Coordinates of N, CA, C and O in Angstrom, one line a residue:
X107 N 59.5 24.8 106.1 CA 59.8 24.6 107.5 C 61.2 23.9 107.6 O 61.5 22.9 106.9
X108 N 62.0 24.5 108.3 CA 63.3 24.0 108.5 C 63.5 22.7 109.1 O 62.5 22.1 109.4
X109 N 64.4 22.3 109.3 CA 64.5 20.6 110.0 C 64.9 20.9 111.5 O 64.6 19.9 112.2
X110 N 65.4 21.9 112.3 CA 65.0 23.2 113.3 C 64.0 22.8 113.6 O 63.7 21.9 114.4
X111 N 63.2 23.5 113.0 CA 61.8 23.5 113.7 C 61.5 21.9 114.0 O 61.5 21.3 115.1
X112 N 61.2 21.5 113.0 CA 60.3 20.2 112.8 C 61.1 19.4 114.1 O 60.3 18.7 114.7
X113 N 62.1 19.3 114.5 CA 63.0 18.9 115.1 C 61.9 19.2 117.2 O 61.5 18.6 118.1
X114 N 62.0 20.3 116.7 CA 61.8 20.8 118.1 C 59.6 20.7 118.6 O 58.9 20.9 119.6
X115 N 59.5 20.4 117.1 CA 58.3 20.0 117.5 C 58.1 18.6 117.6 O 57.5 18.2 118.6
X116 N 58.5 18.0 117.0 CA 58.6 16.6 117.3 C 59.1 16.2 119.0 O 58.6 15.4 119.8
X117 N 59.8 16.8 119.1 CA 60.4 17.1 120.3 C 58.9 17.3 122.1 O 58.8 16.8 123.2
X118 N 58.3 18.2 121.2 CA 57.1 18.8 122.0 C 56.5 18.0 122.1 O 56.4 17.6 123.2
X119 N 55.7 17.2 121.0 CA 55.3 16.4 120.6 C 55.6 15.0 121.1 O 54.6 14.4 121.2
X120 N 56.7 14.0 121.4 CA 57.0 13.5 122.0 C 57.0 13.5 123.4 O 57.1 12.4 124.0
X121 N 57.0 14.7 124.0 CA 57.0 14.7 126.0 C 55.1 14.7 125.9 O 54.7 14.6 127.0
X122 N 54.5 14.8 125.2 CA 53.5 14.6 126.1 C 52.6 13.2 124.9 O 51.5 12.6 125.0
X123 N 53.4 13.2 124.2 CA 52.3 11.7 123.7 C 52.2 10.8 124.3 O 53.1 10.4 125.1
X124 N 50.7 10.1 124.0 CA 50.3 8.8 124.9 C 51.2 7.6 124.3 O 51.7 7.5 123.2
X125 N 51.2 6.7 125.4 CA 51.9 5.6 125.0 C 52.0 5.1 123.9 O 53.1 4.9 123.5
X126 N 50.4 4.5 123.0 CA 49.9 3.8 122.1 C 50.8 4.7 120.8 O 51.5 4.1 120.0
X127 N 50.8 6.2 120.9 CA 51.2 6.4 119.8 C 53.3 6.0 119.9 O 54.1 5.6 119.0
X128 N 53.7 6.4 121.5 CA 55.1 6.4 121.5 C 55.7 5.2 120.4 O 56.5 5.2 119.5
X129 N 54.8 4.0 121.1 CA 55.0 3.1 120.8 C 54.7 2.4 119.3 O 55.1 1.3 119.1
X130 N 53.9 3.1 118.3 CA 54.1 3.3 117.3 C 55.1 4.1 116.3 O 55.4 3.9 115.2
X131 N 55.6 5.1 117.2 CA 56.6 5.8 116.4 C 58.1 5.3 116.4 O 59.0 5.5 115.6
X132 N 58.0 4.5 117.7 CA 58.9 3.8 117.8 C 59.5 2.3 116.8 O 60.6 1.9 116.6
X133 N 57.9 1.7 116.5 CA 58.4 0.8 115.9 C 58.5 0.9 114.5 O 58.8 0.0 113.8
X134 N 58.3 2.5 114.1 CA 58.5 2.6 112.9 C 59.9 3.2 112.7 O 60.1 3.5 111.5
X135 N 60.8 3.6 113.7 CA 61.6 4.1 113.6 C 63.0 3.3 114.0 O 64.1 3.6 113.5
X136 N 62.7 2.2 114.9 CA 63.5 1.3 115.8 C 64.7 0.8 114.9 O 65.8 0.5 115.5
X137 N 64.6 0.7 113.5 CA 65.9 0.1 112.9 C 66.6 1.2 112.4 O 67.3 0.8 111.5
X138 N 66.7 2.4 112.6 CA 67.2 3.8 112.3 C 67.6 3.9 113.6 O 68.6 4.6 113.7
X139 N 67.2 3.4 114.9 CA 67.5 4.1 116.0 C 68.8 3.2 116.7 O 69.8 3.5 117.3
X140 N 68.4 2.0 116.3 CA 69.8 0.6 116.3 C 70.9 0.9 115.8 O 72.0 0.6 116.4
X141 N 70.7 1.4 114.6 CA 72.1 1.6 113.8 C 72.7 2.4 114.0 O 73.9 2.6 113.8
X142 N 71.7 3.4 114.7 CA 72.6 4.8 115.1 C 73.6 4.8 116.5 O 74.6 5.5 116.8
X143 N 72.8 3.7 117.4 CA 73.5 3.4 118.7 C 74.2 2.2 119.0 O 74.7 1.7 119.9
X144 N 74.0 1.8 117.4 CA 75.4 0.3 117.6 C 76.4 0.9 117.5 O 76.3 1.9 116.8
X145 N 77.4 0.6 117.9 CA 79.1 0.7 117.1 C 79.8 -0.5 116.1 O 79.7 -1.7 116.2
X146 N 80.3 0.1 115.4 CA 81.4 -0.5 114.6 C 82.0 -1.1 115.0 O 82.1 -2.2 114.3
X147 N 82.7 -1.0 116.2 CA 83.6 -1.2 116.9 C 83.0 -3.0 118.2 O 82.1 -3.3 118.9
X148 N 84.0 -3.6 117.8 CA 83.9 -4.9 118.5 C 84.3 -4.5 119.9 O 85.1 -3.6 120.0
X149 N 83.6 -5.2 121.1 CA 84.2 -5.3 122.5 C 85.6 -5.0 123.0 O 85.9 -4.1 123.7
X150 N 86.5 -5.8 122.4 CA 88.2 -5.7 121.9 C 88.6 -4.0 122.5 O 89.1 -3.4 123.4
X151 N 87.8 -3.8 120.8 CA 88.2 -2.7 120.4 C 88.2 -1.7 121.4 O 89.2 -0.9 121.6
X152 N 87.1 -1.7 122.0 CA 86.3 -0.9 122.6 C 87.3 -0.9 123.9 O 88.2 -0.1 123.9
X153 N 87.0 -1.5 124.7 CA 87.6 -2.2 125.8 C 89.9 -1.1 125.5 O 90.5 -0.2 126.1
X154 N 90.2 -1.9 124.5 CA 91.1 -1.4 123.9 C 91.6 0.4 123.9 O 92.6 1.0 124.2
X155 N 90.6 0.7 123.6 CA 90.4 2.3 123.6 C 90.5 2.9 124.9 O 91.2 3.8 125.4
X156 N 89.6 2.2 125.4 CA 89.4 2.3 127.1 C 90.3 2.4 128.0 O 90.1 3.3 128.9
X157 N 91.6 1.6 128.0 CA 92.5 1.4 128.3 C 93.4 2.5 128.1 O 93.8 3.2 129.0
X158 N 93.7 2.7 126.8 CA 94.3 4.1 126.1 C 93.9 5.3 126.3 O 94.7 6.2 125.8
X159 N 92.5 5.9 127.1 CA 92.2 7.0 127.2 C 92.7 7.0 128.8 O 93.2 7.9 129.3
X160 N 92.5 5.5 129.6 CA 93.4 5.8 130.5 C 94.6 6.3 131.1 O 94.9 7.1 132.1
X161 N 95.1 5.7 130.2 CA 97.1 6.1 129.8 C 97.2 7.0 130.1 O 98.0 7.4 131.0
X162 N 96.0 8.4 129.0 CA 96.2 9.6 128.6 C 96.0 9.9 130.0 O 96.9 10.4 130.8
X163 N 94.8 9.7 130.3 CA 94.1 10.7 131.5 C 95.0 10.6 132.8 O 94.9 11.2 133.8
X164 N 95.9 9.8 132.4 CA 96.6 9.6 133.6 C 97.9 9.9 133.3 O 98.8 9.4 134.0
X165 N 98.2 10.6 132.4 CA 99.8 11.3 131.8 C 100.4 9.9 131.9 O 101.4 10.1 132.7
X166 N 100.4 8.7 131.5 CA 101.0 7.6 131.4 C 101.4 7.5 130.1 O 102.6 7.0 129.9
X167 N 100.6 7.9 128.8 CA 101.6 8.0 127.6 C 101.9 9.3 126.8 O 101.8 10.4 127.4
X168 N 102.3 9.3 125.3 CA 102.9 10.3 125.4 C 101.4 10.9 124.3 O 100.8 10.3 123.4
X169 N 101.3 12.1 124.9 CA 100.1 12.6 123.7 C 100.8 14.0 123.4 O 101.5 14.7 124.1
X170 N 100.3 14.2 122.1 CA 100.7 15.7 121.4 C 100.1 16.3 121.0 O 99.1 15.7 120.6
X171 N 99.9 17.8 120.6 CA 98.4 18.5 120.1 C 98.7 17.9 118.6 O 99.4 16.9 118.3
X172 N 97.9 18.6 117.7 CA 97.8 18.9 116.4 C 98.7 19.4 116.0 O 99.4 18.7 115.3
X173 N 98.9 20.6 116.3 CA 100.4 21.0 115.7 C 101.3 20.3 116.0 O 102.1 20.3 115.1
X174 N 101.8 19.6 117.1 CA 102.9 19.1 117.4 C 103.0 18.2 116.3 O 104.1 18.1 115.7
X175 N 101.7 17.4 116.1 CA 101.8 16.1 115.3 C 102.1 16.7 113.3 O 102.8 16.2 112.4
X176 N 101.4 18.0 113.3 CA 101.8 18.4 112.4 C 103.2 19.0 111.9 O 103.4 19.1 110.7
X177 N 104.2 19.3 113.1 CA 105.1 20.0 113.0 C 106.2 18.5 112.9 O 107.2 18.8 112.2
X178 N 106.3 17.2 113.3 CA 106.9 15.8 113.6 C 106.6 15.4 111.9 O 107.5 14.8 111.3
X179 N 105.7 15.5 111.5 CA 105.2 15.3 110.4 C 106.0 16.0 109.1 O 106.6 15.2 108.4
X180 N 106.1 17.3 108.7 CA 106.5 18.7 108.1 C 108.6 18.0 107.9 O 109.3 18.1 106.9
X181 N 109.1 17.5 109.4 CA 109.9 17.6 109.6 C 110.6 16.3 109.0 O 111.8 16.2 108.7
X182 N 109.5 15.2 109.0 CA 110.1 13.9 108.3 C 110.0 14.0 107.0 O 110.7 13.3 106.3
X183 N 109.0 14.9 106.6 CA 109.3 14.9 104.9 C 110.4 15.5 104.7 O 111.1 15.2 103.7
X184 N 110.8 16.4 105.3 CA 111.7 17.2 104.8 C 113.4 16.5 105.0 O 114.3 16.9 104.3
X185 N 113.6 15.5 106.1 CA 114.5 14.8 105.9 C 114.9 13.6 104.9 O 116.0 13.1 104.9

């Protein structure tokens, strides 16, 4: 059985289980489910970022695709 499947049964399996069990699968799973929804990232940081996607979304700084960044790149080695 693929991880697909098992995936989508669990899935099934989850919308209609009774509480008693949710709430067992849950606490056996709860420190897998913390780590996956903490971030690395401090408040600061966070906050920080936030600010900078602003900038973007608002054509306030300067952003460049991939190639651009790869072509600025190509171009300082070569001087």
């Amino acid at each position: 059985m693929t991880t697909s499947v098992m995936r989508a049964q669990l899935i099934a399996y989850l919308a209609d289980a009774d509480d008693k069990k949710i709430m067992g699968l849950y606490a056996l799973l709860e420190e897998s489910i913390q780590e996956k929804t903490s971030s690395a990232l401090t408040k600061e940081q966070i906050s920080f970022l936030n600010e900078e996607r602003k900038k973007h979304l608002n054509e306030e700084s300067i952003s460049r695709s991939w190639e651009e960044v790869k072509d600025l790149i190509r171009q300082r080695k070569a001087s």
